[in-house]
Amino acid sequence: MESNNTQQPLLDTPAKKAADEVERLSIDDMLQRYCGEFGLWQTKHFVLTCLAWALEAFHTMVMIFADQEPNWRCVGSDCPVGSSYCDMDPGSWEWTEGKGSSTVSEWGLVCGEKYKIGLVQAIFFAGCMIGAGVFGHLSDSKLGRKGSLTVVCIINAIFGIATGFSPNYWVYVVLRFLTGFSTGGVGLTAFVLATEPVGPSKRGVAGMSTFYFFSTGIALLSGIAYVFRSWRELFIVSSLPSLLFLLIVIPFISESPRWYLVRGRVDKAMELMHTIAKTNGRHIPAGVTLALDDEEDNDGLRNNVVEGSLKDVLVSPLTRIRLILSIAISFTVSIVYYGLSLNVGNLKTNLYLNVFLNAVTEMPAFAITAVLLDRYGRKPLTIGTQWFSCVFCITGFVVGGVGPWKTVRMVSGVLGIFGMAGTYNLLFIYVAELFPTVVRNAALGCATQAAQMGAILAPFVVVLGDGLPFGVFAVCGLVGGGLAFYLPETLNKPMYDTMFGMHEGESNRGRQVC
């Protein structure tokens, strides 16, 4: 009987004691306390995932070279000075580099057919807009972040290569739409997957650093296009990296622990957190486990799936106003960013050098914004960078376009891009932090869709000519900066997992719901 009494505590007490001593932490807390916020594991994961941004740059900016209007020359001696080929007989002029150098020369997209160049560009961005919404939802739900990134890269590789074999213009349009559909999901999926395993104090700088890969991709594309002058070869060569990414990089990328957690796969999330800690030279003690932000104070584990949708975002007053403001700001910022980029393309250099310089111009903006991001916060920088751009757009609108003022206008455009490039990329970080994990990609997808709509409209603003585009850009920058005043600051605030957790957390902090 005595031995039975001594054995009873060994059977019952340890389990009860273990249950009482379990430390339940959010992912942010576990990263800060035990795993490391940006160690070796995060560095490798971040670099590999962000390579997808270069792929997005390839598929998006390839149109600049493929749809360019090549140089032409007269055939024979009868060539009026200052004449246009639209006023000449078809056989009296020819393309300098042959018909295969671009879609314009191959399919005669000139004169009355010139509108088709803008049409295919608009349709590509329309595909991006639709794809951003679709894959934003899928990456929050069943496919996950890594699954969605895999799917979009497969589609990009297939239709990107197929575009190089387009037999006519309308097949080309369809294939560009399908490529745009998948391209719209690349950036936002890669951004969320790269930054979610990063600790809160390092997330801002890490988020800004993702866009170096996009600018580097543009710079590399200018070199590729310089070597492969045929538009068909260019599409094939610029699409092959998507295939290589699938075969070489994707197998070494991990799914987001936050997605595992909200899908109820706590064991997989904990397994990944242990891997992160071990790779970073850290250790997670026994009895420490993950919990969603709305169950940290509960005793029992919850392994059910937690889901969210845009309906949940719109029903909640807290997230509804955030989504509306994010969409409006993304729209105005995109008009200015893409519009000014087109204006900078008018520099008196060759096309390949122009694109390279545009990409390099953005990089200092990323660096400066990244340095200031965690010092002054997201909100002041969102306002300040837009109004910085607005000031120089006003200057470009007021000054003339002749004589020395032409140089002033050009410099104003470059400085306008400098400011708006910082805003454009900062918005990815800001919007991602404004929404919980269950709807983060869906909300980011809506903001990306709004940005794509702005990209569609930007060329139509540019064709206004003279100083008018600068006036439109100035108004957009002023309005966008004003709207940002109504967003909350997210610096050093937790990334919530669920809608309930966000409401509880914001209420506990005594925040006012706009």
Tab-separated table of C-alpha atoms in Angstrom, residues 28-463:
chain	number	residue	atom	x	y	z
A	28	ASP	CA	6.999	37.582	-31.976
A	29	ASP	CA	7.702	36.880	-28.298
A	30	MET	CA	9.329	33.535	-29.059
A	31	LEU	CA	11.544	35.101	-31.731
A	32	GLN	CA	12.662	37.825	-29.317
A	33	ARG	CA	13.245	35.576	-26.294
A	34	TYR	CA	14.527	32.291	-27.666
A	35	CYS	CA	15.010	32.080	-31.452
A	36	GLY	CA	16.645	35.338	-32.472
A	37	GLU	CA	14.987	38.047	-34.536
A	38	PHE	CA	17.256	37.991	-37.590
A	39	GLY	CA	19.916	35.330	-37.332
A	40	LEU	CA	21.515	32.974	-39.825
A	41	TRP	CA	18.255	31.115	-40.527
A	42	GLN	CA	16.307	34.285	-41.288
A	43	THR	CA	19.145	35.642	-43.429
A	44	LYS	CA	19.215	32.551	-45.650
A	45	HIS	CA	15.422	32.332	-45.843
A	46	PHE	CA	15.117	36.061	-46.564
A	47	VAL	CA	17.655	36.101	-49.409
A	48	LEU	CA	16.295	32.980	-51.096
A	49	THR	CA	12.669	34.148	-50.896
A	50	CYS	CA	13.410	37.672	-52.087
A	51	LEU	CA	15.024	36.369	-55.262
A	52	ALA	CA	11.415	36.103	-56.456
A	53	TRP	CA	11.311	39.911	-56.580
A	54	ALA	CA	13.916	39.870	-59.350
A	55	LEU	CA	11.645	37.479	-61.251
A	56	GLU	CA	8.763	39.936	-60.903
A	57	ALA	CA	11.003	42.704	-62.267
A	58	PHE	CA	11.878	40.541	-65.282
A	59	HIS	CA	8.265	39.732	-66.173
A	60	THR	CA	7.023	43.285	-65.581
A	61	MET	CA	9.737	45.429	-67.130
A	62	VAL	CA	10.469	43.205	-70.126
A	63	MET	CA	7.731	45.112	-71.984
A	64	ILE	CA	9.930	48.218	-72.021
A	65	PHE	CA	12.341	46.458	-74.368
A	66	ALA	CA	10.015	44.032	-76.164
A	67	ASP	CA	7.477	46.750	-77.048
A	68	GLN	CA	9.951	49.517	-77.868
A	69	GLU	CA	9.750	51.433	-81.116
A	70	PRO	CA	13.020	50.700	-82.940
A	71	ASN	CA	14.965	53.130	-85.088
A	72	TRP	CA	14.063	53.351	-88.765
A	73	ARG	CA	15.673	54.667	-91.947
A	74	CYS	CA	14.725	55.630	-95.432
A	75	VAL	CA	15.305	53.314	-98.358
A	76	GLY	CA	16.675	55.204	-101.329
A	77	SER	CA	17.435	58.886	-101.778
A	78	ASP	CA	13.899	60.252	-101.648
A	79	CYS	CA	13.570	60.961	-97.912
A	80	PRO	CA	12.086	64.331	-96.844
A	81	VAL	CA	13.829	65.883	-93.837
A	82	GLY	CA	11.812	65.619	-90.633
A	83	SER	CA	9.245	63.324	-92.194
A	84	SER	CA	7.359	60.585	-90.358
A	85	TYR	CA	7.064	57.047	-91.667
A	86	CYS	CA	3.312	57.408	-91.234
A	87	ASP	CA	3.358	59.839	-94.189
A	88	MET	CA	5.610	57.673	-96.366
A	89	ASP	CA	4.960	54.747	-98.673
A	90	PRO	CA	5.415	51.313	-97.007
A	91	GLY	CA	8.388	50.400	-99.187
A	92	SER	CA	10.215	53.700	-98.773
A	93	TRP	CA	11.485	53.019	-95.237
A	94	GLU	CA	12.613	50.090	-93.083
A	95	TRP	CA	13.453	49.189	-89.478
A	96	THR	CA	17.158	49.564	-88.739
A	97	GLU	CA	17.464	46.304	-86.753
A	98	GLY	CA	14.952	44.290	-88.754
A	99	LYS	CA	11.366	43.275	-88.015
A	100	GLY	CA	12.241	40.819	-85.248
A	101	SER	CA	13.724	43.352	-82.840
A	102	SER	CA	10.401	44.226	-81.172
A	103	THR	CA	6.669	43.542	-81.289
A	104	VAL	CA	6.201	47.004	-82.780
A	105	SER	CA	8.334	46.259	-85.827
A	106	GLU	CA	7.096	42.671	-86.275
A	107	TRP	CA	3.374	43.429	-86.171
A	108	GLY	CA	3.410	47.011	-87.411
A	109	LEU	CA	2.174	48.631	-84.184
A	110	VAL	CA	2.703	52.148	-85.498
A	111	CYS	CA	0.621	55.079	-86.655
A	112	GLY	CA	-3.047	54.016	-86.393
A	113	GLU	CA	-2.086	50.786	-84.625
A	114	LYS	CA	0.091	52.428	-81.978
A	115	TYR	CA	-2.660	52.260	-79.368
A	116	LYS	CA	-2.132	48.503	-79.213
A	117	ILE	CA	1.170	49.012	-77.369
A	118	GLY	CA	-0.610	50.785	-74.526
A	119	LEU	CA	-3.420	48.239	-74.673
A	120	VAL	CA	-1.202	45.220	-74.037
A	121	GLN	CA	0.531	47.080	-71.202
A	122	ALA	CA	-2.811	47.916	-69.587
A	123	ILE	CA	-4.003	44.318	-69.980
A	124	PHE	CA	-0.824	43.009	-68.337
A	125	PHE	CA	-1.397	45.243	-65.294
A	126	ALA	CA	-5.069	44.239	-65.271
A	127	GLY	CA	-3.882	40.640	-64.981
A	128	CYS	CA	-1.593	41.690	-62.127
A	129	MET	CA	-4.517	43.339	-60.382
A	130	ILE	CA	-6.693	40.224	-60.592
A	131	GLY	CA	-3.833	37.900	-59.655
A	132	ALA	CA	-2.944	39.958	-56.587
A	133	GLY	CA	-6.446	39.476	-55.211
A	134	VAL	CA	-6.674	35.773	-56.058
A	135	PHE	CA	-3.270	34.752	-54.743
A	136	GLY	CA	-3.567	37.096	-51.783
A	137	HIS	CA	-6.566	35.054	-50.665
A	138	LEU	CA	-5.059	31.667	-51.548
A	139	SER	CA	-1.859	32.351	-49.632
A	140	ASP	CA	-3.884	33.183	-46.523
A	141	SER	CA	-5.976	30.033	-46.890
A	142	LYS	CA	-5.280	26.551	-48.258
A	143	LEU	CA	-2.219	27.096	-50.463
A	144	GLY	CA	-0.165	28.982	-47.907
A	145	ARG	CA	2.661	31.406	-48.626
A	146	LYS	CA	5.139	28.891	-50.077
A	147	GLY	CA	2.445	27.030	-52.013
A	148	SER	CA	1.202	30.231	-53.630
A	149	LEU	CA	4.736	31.332	-54.505
A	150	THR	CA	5.352	27.950	-56.135
A	151	VAL	CA	2.170	28.142	-58.210
A	152	VAL	CA	2.788	31.687	-59.477
A	153	CYS	CA	6.357	30.822	-60.476
A	154	ILE	CA	5.127	27.773	-62.421
A	155	ILE	CA	2.586	29.919	-64.280
A	156	ASN	CA	5.183	32.622	-64.900
A	157	ALA	CA	7.683	30.159	-66.338
A	158	ILE	CA	5.118	28.487	-68.637
A	159	PHE	CA	3.402	31.578	-70.043
A	160	GLY	CA	6.534	33.729	-70.025
A	161	ILE	CA	8.349	31.270	-72.274
A	162	ALA	CA	5.215	30.709	-74.378
A	163	THR	CA	4.998	34.468	-75.020
A	164	GLY	CA	8.221	34.232	-77.005
A	165	PHE	CA	6.419	31.942	-79.472
A	166	SER	CA	3.330	34.149	-79.975
A	167	PRO	CA	2.168	33.762	-83.605
A	168	ASN	CA	0.268	37.063	-83.661
A	169	TYR	CA	-0.579	40.131	-81.595
A	170	TRP	CA	-3.781	38.855	-79.972
A	171	VAL	CA	-2.185	35.637	-78.757
A	172	TYR	CA	0.568	37.855	-77.370
A	173	VAL	CA	-2.052	39.899	-75.494
A	174	VAL	CA	-3.628	36.786	-73.948
A	175	LEU	CA	-0.274	35.382	-72.850
A	176	ARG	CA	0.757	38.717	-71.337
A	177	PHE	CA	-2.513	38.804	-69.377
A	178	LEU	CA	-1.871	35.295	-68.025
A	179	THR	CA	1.713	36.223	-67.138
A	180	GLY	CA	0.419	39.336	-65.404
A	181	PHE	CA	-2.108	37.240	-63.485
A	182	SER	CA	0.679	35.207	-61.918
A	183	THR	CA	3.109	38.123	-61.601
A	184	GLY	CA	0.572	39.975	-59.441
A	185	GLY	CA	0.984	37.305	-56.761
A	186	VAL	CA	4.775	37.037	-56.806
A	187	GLY	CA	5.787	40.179	-54.945
A	188	LEU	CA	3.176	40.185	-52.207
A	189	THR	CA	3.561	36.444	-51.495
A	190	ALA	CA	7.358	36.660	-51.415
A	191	PHE	CA	7.250	39.765	-49.213
A	192	VAL	CA	5.013	38.206	-46.566
A	193	LEU	CA	6.881	34.882	-46.623
A	194	ALA	CA	10.247	36.658	-46.257
A	195	THR	CA	9.255	38.986	-43.407
A	196	GLU	CA	6.877	36.924	-41.241
A	197	PRO	CA	9.682	34.871	-39.571
A	198	VAL	CA	11.598	38.089	-38.758
A	199	GLY	CA	11.394	39.589	-35.262
A	200	PRO	CA	9.504	42.867	-34.746
A	201	SER	CA	12.530	45.104	-34.194
A	202	LYS	CA	14.186	43.919	-37.438
A	203	ARG	CA	11.102	43.619	-39.601
A	204	GLY	CA	11.090	47.197	-40.893
A	205	VAL	CA	14.642	47.163	-42.217
A	206	ALA	CA	14.167	43.649	-43.596
A	207	GLY	CA	10.985	44.679	-45.364
A	208	MET	CA	12.627	47.667	-47.019
A	209	SER	CA	15.544	45.481	-48.107
A	210	THR	CA	13.269	43.254	-50.201
A	211	PHE	CA	13.019	45.950	-52.844
A	212	TYR	CA	16.732	45.983	-53.562
A	213	PHE	CA	16.072	42.662	-55.282
A	214	PHE	CA	13.404	44.237	-57.504
A	215	SER	CA	15.652	47.134	-58.526
A	216	THR	CA	18.567	44.755	-59.059
A	217	GLY	CA	16.316	42.657	-61.284
A	218	ILE	CA	15.533	45.711	-63.423
A	219	ALA	CA	19.217	46.567	-63.712
A	220	LEU	CA	20.064	42.987	-64.716
A	221	LEU	CA	17.230	42.951	-67.243
A	222	SER	CA	18.687	45.993	-69.012
A	223	GLY	CA	21.914	44.027	-69.506
A	224	ILE	CA	20.054	40.914	-70.693
A	225	ALA	CA	18.026	42.998	-73.155
A	226	TYR	CA	21.200	44.617	-74.442
A	227	VAL	CA	22.605	41.164	-75.303
A	228	PHE	CA	19.394	39.576	-76.639
A	229	ARG	CA	17.997	42.131	-79.084
A	230	SER	CA	15.223	39.905	-80.453
A	231	TRP	CA	12.010	40.314	-78.445
A	232	ARG	CA	11.242	36.588	-78.734
A	233	GLU	CA	14.646	35.581	-77.384
A	234	LEU	CA	14.298	38.160	-74.624
A	235	PHE	CA	10.998	36.723	-73.370
A	236	ILE	CA	12.410	33.200	-73.308
A	237	VAL	CA	15.683	34.155	-71.603
A	238	SER	CA	13.999	36.413	-69.026
A	239	SER	CA	11.497	33.652	-68.147
A	240	LEU	CA	14.048	30.876	-67.632
A	241	PRO	CA	15.077	32.210	-64.164
A	242	SER	CA	11.531	31.416	-62.953
A	243	LEU	CA	12.121	27.789	-63.904
A	244	LEU	CA	15.506	27.775	-62.175
A	245	PHE	CA	13.923	29.328	-59.081
A	246	LEU	CA	11.425	26.469	-58.936
A	247	LEU	CA	14.084	23.780	-59.268
A	248	ILE	CA	16.935	25.240	-57.228
A	249	VAL	CA	15.524	27.738	-54.708
A	250	ILE	CA	11.970	26.702	-53.746
A	251	PRO	CA	13.059	23.384	-52.134
A	252	PHE	CA	15.188	25.340	-49.630
A	253	ILE	CA	12.442	27.820	-48.646
A	254	SER	CA	10.274	27.073	-45.597
A	255	GLU	CA	6.602	27.810	-45.086
A	256	SER	CA	5.729	30.636	-42.711
A	257	PRO	CA	5.364	29.562	-39.050
A	258	ARG	CA	2.542	32.092	-38.705
A	259	TRP	CA	0.570	30.346	-41.444
A	260	TYR	CA	1.110	26.983	-39.782
A	261	LEU	CA	-0.119	28.445	-36.498
A	262	VAL	CA	-3.341	29.996	-37.804
A	263	ARG	CA	-4.073	26.788	-39.737
A	264	GLY	CA	-3.994	24.853	-36.459
A	265	ARG	CA	-0.737	23.027	-37.246
A	266	VAL	CA	0.981	23.934	-33.994
A	267	ASP	CA	3.365	20.967	-34.151
A	268	LYS	CA	4.689	22.050	-37.565
A	269	ALA	CA	5.013	25.636	-36.353
A	270	MET	CA	6.951	24.541	-33.261
A	271	GLU	CA	9.156	22.239	-35.334
A	272	LEU	CA	10.078	25.185	-37.553
A	273	MET	CA	10.702	27.475	-34.565
A	274	HIS	CA	13.072	24.883	-33.078
A	275	THR	CA	14.907	24.747	-36.415
A	276	ILE	CA	15.202	28.540	-36.458
A	277	ALA	CA	16.553	28.589	-32.904
A	278	LYS	CA	19.047	25.775	-33.568
A	279	THR	CA	20.362	27.377	-36.774
A	280	ASN	CA	20.754	30.696	-34.964
A	281	GLY	CA	22.697	29.025	-32.128
A	282	ARG	CA	19.803	29.430	-29.685
A	283	HIS	CA	17.557	27.049	-27.763
A	284	ILE	CA	13.865	26.893	-26.920
A	285	PRO	CA	13.419	25.445	-23.402
A	286	ALA	CA	11.084	22.557	-22.706
A	287	GLY	CA	7.583	23.643	-21.778
A	288	VAL	CA	7.547	26.602	-24.170
A	289	THR	CA	4.969	26.465	-26.954
A	290	LEU	CA	3.284	28.732	-29.468
A	291	ALA	CA	-0.127	30.290	-29.068
A	292	LEU	CA	-2.245	32.608	-31.143
A	293	ASP	CA	-2.534	36.098	-29.762
A	294	ASP	CA	-6.140	35.443	-28.677
A	295	GLU	CA	-5.257	32.296	-26.674
A	296	GLU	CA	-1.983	33.153	-24.927
A	297	ASP	CA	-3.804	33.471	-21.637
A	298	ASN	CA	-5.768	30.240	-22.039
A	299	ASP	CA	-4.657	26.927	-20.568
A	300	GLY	CA	-5.523	24.582	-23.404
A	301	LEU	CA	-4.016	24.260	-26.815
A	302	ARG	CA	-6.238	24.974	-29.723
A	303	ASN	CA	-5.430	23.094	-32.903
A	304	ASN	CA	-8.409	24.162	-34.996
A	305	VAL	CA	-8.006	26.227	-38.156
A	306	VAL	CA	-8.440	29.980	-37.781
A	307	GLU	CA	-9.527	31.639	-41.007
A	308	GLY	CA	-10.357	35.127	-42.143
A	309	SER	CA	-11.543	36.848	-45.289
A	310	LEU	CA	-12.027	40.296	-46.737
A	311	LYS	CA	-15.577	40.155	-45.404
A	312	ASP	CA	-14.145	40.078	-41.878
A	313	VAL	CA	-11.918	43.052	-42.720
A	314	LEU	CA	-14.862	45.067	-44.038
A	315	VAL	CA	-17.220	44.162	-41.175
A	316	SER	CA	-14.805	45.410	-38.527
A	317	PRO	CA	-14.689	49.237	-38.220
A	318	LEU	CA	-11.055	48.991	-37.093
A	319	THR	CA	-9.788	47.153	-40.169
A	320	ARG	CA	-12.321	48.590	-42.646
A	321	ILE	CA	-10.967	52.144	-42.411
A	322	ARG	CA	-7.410	50.804	-42.555
A	323	LEU	CA	-8.168	48.895	-45.757
A	324	ILE	CA	-9.873	51.861	-47.442
A	325	LEU	CA	-6.981	54.170	-46.592
A	326	SER	CA	-4.399	51.581	-47.697
A	327	ILE	CA	-6.141	51.174	-51.057
A	328	ALA	CA	-6.457	54.927	-51.651
A	329	ILE	CA	-2.827	55.653	-50.729
A	330	SER	CA	-1.510	52.744	-52.819
A	331	PHE	CA	-3.474	54.023	-55.806
A	332	THR	CA	-2.129	57.591	-55.641
A	333	VAL	CA	1.436	56.474	-54.881
A	334	SER	CA	1.450	54.118	-57.865
A	335	ILE	CA	0.300	56.830	-60.258
A	336	VAL	CA	3.189	59.055	-59.186
A	337	TYR	CA	5.795	56.270	-59.039
A	338	TYR	CA	5.081	54.780	-62.464
A	339	GLY	CA	4.286	58.154	-64.025
A	340	LEU	CA	7.562	59.744	-62.918
A	341	SER	CA	9.432	56.610	-64.009
A	342	LEU	CA	8.071	57.091	-67.522
A	343	ASN	CA	9.158	60.746	-67.476
A	344	VAL	CA	12.665	59.832	-66.366
A	345	GLY	CA	12.737	57.508	-69.367
A	346	ASN	CA	12.975	60.640	-71.514
A	347	LEU	CA	16.614	61.213	-70.510
A	348	LYS	CA	18.829	61.843	-73.528
A	349	THR	CA	20.548	58.468	-73.424
A	350	ASN	CA	19.846	55.076	-74.939
A	351	LEU	CA	17.003	52.946	-73.652
A	352	TYR	CA	19.180	50.347	-71.928
A	353	LEU	CA	21.095	52.984	-69.982
A	354	ASN	CA	17.846	54.762	-69.098
A	355	VAL	CA	16.347	51.674	-67.481
A	356	PHE	CA	19.577	50.936	-65.635
A	357	LEU	CA	19.726	54.497	-64.253
A	358	ASN	CA	16.083	54.346	-63.161
A	359	ALA	CA	16.793	51.197	-61.136
A	360	VAL	CA	19.929	52.655	-59.542
A	361	THR	CA	18.122	55.898	-58.644
A	362	GLU	CA	15.680	54.008	-56.399
A	363	MET	CA	18.312	52.278	-54.277
A	364	PRO	CA	19.407	55.300	-52.178
A	365	ALA	CA	15.740	55.886	-51.343
A	366	PHE	CA	15.472	52.341	-49.966
A	367	ALA	CA	18.615	52.755	-47.869
A	368	ILE	CA	17.631	56.096	-46.350
A	369	THR	CA	14.079	54.953	-45.638
A	370	ALA	CA	15.351	51.751	-44.016
A	371	VAL	CA	17.637	53.749	-41.709
A	372	LEU	CA	14.854	56.148	-40.670
A	373	LEU	CA	12.085	53.553	-40.530
A	374	ASP	CA	12.712	52.249	-37.023
A	375	ARG	CA	13.744	55.624	-35.681
A	376	TYR	CA	10.796	57.782	-36.688
A	377	GLY	CA	8.139	55.174	-37.464
A	378	ARG	CA	6.062	54.137	-40.460
A	379	LYS	CA	3.456	56.885	-40.361
A	380	PRO	CA	5.764	59.966	-40.401
A	381	LEU	CA	7.836	58.465	-43.220
A	382	THR	CA	4.740	57.603	-45.269
A	383	ILE	CA	3.606	61.200	-44.998
A	384	GLY	CA	7.044	62.786	-45.367
A	385	THR	CA	8.219	60.852	-48.430
A	386	GLN	CA	4.994	61.594	-50.319
A	387	TRP	CA	5.145	65.292	-49.524
A	388	PHE	CA	8.852	65.363	-50.388
A	389	SER	CA	7.920	64.065	-53.824
A	390	CYS	CA	4.985	66.486	-53.985
A	391	VAL	CA	7.271	69.511	-53.492
A	392	PHE	CA	9.450	68.584	-56.461
A	393	CYS	CA	6.433	67.717	-58.601
A	394	ILE	CA	5.099	71.205	-57.923
A	395	THR	CA	8.479	72.573	-58.994
A	396	GLY	CA	8.327	70.557	-62.218
A	397	PHE	CA	4.814	71.846	-62.850
A	398	VAL	CA	5.681	75.528	-62.297
A	399	VAL	CA	8.964	75.795	-64.223
A	400	GLY	CA	9.108	75.845	-68.005
A	401	GLY	CA	10.339	73.085	-70.260
A	402	VAL	CA	12.851	75.053	-72.307
A	403	GLY	CA	16.373	76.326	-71.772
A	404	PRO	CA	17.904	75.826	-68.306
A	405	TRP	CA	14.450	75.149	-66.836
A	406	LYS	CA	14.372	71.898	-68.779
A	407	THR	CA	17.218	70.639	-66.578
A	408	VAL	CA	15.403	71.851	-63.456
A	409	ARG	CA	12.313	69.900	-64.489
A	410	MET	CA	14.371	66.769	-65.133
A	411	VAL	CA	16.057	67.013	-61.707
A	412	SER	CA	12.645	67.583	-60.112
A	413	GLY	CA	11.414	64.375	-61.709
A	414	VAL	CA	14.396	62.377	-60.455
A	415	LEU	CA	13.967	63.709	-56.897
A	416	GLY	CA	10.237	63.024	-57.138
A	417	ILE	CA	10.995	59.382	-57.950
A	418	PHE	CA	13.500	59.309	-55.113
A	419	GLY	CA	10.806	60.230	-52.572
A	420	MET	CA	7.978	58.168	-54.019
A	421	ALA	CA	10.130	55.035	-54.394
A	422	GLY	CA	10.593	55.109	-50.626
A	423	THR	CA	6.835	55.442	-50.099
A	424	TYR	CA	5.921	52.752	-52.604
A	425	ASN	CA	8.092	50.171	-50.882
A	426	LEU	CA	7.368	51.321	-47.330
A	427	LEU	CA	3.675	50.652	-47.954
A	428	PHE	CA	4.323	46.903	-48.185
A	429	ILE	CA	5.689	46.924	-44.639
A	430	TYR	CA	3.046	49.285	-43.323
A	431	VAL	CA	0.051	47.455	-44.815
A	432	ALA	CA	1.399	44.053	-43.707
A	433	GLU	CA	1.633	45.313	-40.110
A	434	LEU	CA	-1.826	46.883	-40.142
A	435	PHE	CA	-3.642	43.543	-40.510
A	436	PRO	CA	-3.508	40.166	-38.669
A	437	THR	CA	-2.066	36.986	-40.175
A	438	VAL	CA	-5.429	35.462	-41.163
A	439	VAL	CA	-6.178	38.342	-43.584
A	440	ARG	CA	-2.730	39.874	-44.121
A	441	ASN	CA	-2.148	38.681	-47.669
A	442	ALA	CA	-5.748	39.369	-48.655
A	443	ALA	CA	-5.447	42.980	-47.456
A	444	LEU	CA	-2.027	43.344	-49.049
A	445	GLY	CA	-3.511	41.914	-52.234
A	446	CYS	CA	-6.204	44.628	-52.260
A	447	ALA	CA	-3.571	47.330	-51.826
A	448	THR	CA	-1.526	45.753	-54.620
A	449	GLN	CA	-4.595	45.687	-56.855
A	450	ALA	CA	-5.088	49.404	-56.247
A	451	ALA	CA	-1.432	50.002	-57.092
A	452	GLN	CA	-1.845	48.073	-60.350
A	453	MET	CA	-4.836	50.229	-61.240
A	454	GLY	CA	-2.655	53.275	-60.669
A	455	ALA	CA	-0.015	51.705	-62.926
A	456	ILE	CA	-2.631	51.301	-65.665
A	457	LEU	CA	-3.628	54.974	-65.451
A	458	ALA	CA	-0.102	56.419	-65.153
A	459	PRO	CA	0.717	56.310	-68.895
A	460	PHE	CA	-2.469	58.220	-69.677
A	461	VAL	CA	-1.353	60.975	-67.282
A	462	VAL	CA	2.062	61.132	-68.933
A	463	VAL	CA	0.595	61.695	-72.416
